[in-house]
Coordinates of C-alpha atoms in Angstrom, one line a residue:
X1 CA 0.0 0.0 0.0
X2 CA 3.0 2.5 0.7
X3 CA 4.1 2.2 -2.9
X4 CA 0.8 2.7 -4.4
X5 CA 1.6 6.3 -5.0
X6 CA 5.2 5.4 -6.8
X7 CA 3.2 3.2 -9.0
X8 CA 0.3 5.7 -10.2
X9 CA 3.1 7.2 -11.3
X10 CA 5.1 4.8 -13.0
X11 CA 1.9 4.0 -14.8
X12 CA 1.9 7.5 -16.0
X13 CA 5.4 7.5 -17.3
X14 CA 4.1 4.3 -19.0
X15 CA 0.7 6.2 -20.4
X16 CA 3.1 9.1 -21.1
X17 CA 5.4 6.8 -23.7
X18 CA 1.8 5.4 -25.2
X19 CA 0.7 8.5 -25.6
X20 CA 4.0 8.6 -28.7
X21 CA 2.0 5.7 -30.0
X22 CA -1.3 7.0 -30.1
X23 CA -2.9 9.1 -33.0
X24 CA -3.8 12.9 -31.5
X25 CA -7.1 12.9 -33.6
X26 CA -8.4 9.6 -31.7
X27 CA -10.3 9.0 -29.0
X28 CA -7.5 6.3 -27.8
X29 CA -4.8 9.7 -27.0
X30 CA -7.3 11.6 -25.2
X31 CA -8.1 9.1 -22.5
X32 CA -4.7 8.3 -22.1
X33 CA -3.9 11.8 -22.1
X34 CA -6.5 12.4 -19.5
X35 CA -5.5 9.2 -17.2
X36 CA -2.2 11.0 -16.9
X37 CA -3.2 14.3 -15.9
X38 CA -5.5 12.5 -13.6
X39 CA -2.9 10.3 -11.9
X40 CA -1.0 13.7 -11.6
X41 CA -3.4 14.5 -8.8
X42 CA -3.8 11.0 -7.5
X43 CA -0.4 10.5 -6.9
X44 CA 0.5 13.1 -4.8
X45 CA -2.7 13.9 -2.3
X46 CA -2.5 9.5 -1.9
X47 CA 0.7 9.7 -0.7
X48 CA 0.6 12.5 1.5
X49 CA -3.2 10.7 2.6
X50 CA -0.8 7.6 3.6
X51 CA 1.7 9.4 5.0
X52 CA 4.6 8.0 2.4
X53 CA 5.5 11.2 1.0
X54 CA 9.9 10.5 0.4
X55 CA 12.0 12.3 -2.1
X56 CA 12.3 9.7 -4.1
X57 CA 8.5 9.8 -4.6
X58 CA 8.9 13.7 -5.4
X59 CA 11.8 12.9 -7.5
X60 CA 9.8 10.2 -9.7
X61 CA 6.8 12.3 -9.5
X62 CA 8.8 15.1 -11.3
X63 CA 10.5 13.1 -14.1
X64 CA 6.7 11.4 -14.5
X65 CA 5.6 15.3 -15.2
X66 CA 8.6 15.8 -17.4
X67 CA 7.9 12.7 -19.4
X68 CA 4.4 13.6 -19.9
X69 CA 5.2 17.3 -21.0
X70 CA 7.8 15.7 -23.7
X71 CA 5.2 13.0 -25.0
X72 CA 2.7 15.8 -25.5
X73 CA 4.9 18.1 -26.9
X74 CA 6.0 16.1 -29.2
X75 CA 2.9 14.5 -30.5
X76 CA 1.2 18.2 -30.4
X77 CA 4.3 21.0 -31.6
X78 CA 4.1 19.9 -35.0
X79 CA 0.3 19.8 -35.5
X80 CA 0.0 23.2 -33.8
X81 CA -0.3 26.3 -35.6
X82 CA 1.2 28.5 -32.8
X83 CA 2.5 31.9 -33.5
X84 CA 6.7 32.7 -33.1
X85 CA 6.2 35.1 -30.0
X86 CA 5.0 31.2 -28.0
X87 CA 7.6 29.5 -29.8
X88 CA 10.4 31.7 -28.5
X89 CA 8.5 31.8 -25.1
X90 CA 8.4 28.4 -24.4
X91 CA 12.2 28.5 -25.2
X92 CA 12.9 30.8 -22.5
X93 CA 10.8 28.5 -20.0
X94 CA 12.8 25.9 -21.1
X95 CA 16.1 27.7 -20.5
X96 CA 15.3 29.0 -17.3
X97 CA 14.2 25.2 -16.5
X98 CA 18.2 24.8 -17.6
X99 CA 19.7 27.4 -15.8
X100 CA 17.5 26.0 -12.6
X101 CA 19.3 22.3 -12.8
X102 CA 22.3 23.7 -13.1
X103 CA 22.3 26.0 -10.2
X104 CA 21.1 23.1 -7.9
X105 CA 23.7 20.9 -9.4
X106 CA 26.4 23.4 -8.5
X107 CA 24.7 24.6 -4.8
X108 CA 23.8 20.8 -3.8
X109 CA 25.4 18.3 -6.3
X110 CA 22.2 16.8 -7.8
X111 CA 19.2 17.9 -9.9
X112 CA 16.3 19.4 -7.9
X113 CA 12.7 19.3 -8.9
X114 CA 11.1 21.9 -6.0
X115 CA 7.0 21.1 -6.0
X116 CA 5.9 24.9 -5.4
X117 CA 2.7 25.8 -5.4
X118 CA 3.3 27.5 -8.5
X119 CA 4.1 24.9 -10.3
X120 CA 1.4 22.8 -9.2
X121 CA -0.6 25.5 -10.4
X122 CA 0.9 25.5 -13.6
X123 CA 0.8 22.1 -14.5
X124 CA -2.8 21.8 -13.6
X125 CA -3.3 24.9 -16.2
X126 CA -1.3 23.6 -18.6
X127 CA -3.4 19.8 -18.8
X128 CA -6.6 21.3 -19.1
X129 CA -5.1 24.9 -21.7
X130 CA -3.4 21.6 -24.0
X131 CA -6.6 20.3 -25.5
X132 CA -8.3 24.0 -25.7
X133 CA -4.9 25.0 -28.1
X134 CA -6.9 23.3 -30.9
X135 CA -9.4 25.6 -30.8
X136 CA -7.6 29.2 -30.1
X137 CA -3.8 29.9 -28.7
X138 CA -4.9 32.3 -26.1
X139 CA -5.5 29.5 -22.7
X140 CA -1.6 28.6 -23.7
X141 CA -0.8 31.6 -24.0
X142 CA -1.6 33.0 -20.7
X143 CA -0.5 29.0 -18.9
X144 CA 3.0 30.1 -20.9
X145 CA 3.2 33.1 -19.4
X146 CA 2.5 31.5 -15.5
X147 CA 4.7 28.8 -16.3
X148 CA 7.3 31.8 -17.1
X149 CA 6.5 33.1 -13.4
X150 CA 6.7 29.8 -12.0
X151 CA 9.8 28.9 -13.5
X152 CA 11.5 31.5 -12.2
X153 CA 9.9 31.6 -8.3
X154 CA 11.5 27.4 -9.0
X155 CA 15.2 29.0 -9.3
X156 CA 14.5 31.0 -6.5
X157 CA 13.2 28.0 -4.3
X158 CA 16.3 26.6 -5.5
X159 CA 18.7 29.0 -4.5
X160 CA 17.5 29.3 -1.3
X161 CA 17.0 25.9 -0.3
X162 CA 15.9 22.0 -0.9

């Protein structure tokens, strides 16, 4: 029962990866794509509700959010018509994501994945602004532009403490 959380989540790296083999116009991606997001949530309140919250959870929890942001992103970019300004926009979140490992690999010696409230935020925003980017670029715009914020409050976390 302790480990139930750690497997919700290796069940969403495993949805994550079938999401790659999945077509984005069927009904098959969509559920998967929602189990994920959902298992997001699970994961996390089940193991602080059995009182098995470790870092190695938080650490598995993160590269399980990472994996699902890379498996959507790389079924999605190239269907998306989405205009330069996001493009170079989600560049800078992705650099700042950078320069955040780095500086925790030079303060502390390892990779740290900080679970502020910020970025919960923005990953909640950011599974339900995905599917809406079909329709009009403005939910991702404004969840790019958090995730901007968020990135940066992360580096701060970071700098500060573990």
């Amino acid at each position: 029962m302790i480990q139930l959380p750690n497997i919700i989540t290796l069940l969403r790296i495993a949805g994550s990866l079938g999401l790659l083999f999945s077509d984005v116009t069927g009904v098959v991606y969509w559920i998967i794509y929602a189990l994920c997001g959902i298992s997001d949530i699970v994961d996390g309140w089940l193991a602080r509700k059995l009182k098995c919250v470790t870092k190695k959870g938080a650490l598995l929890d993160s590269l399980a959010d990472i994996c699902f942001v890379a498996c959507c992103a790389w079924k999605l970019l190239p269907i998306l018509d989405l205009p330069q300004w996001l493009w170079l926009l989600g560049g800078v979140i992705v650099a700042i994501k950078i320069v955040n490992q780095f500086s925790a690999l030079v303060k502390y010696g390892r990779c740290c994945f900080p679970h502020t409230t910020a970025n919960k935020i923005t990953g909640l925003l950011l599974f339900i602004a995905v599917p809406m980017t079909f329709c009009t670029v403005i939910p991702i715009a404004i969840v790019a532009t958090i995730t901007t914020f968020a990135a940066i409050n992360e580096g701060c976390v970071i700098v500060r403490k573990i």
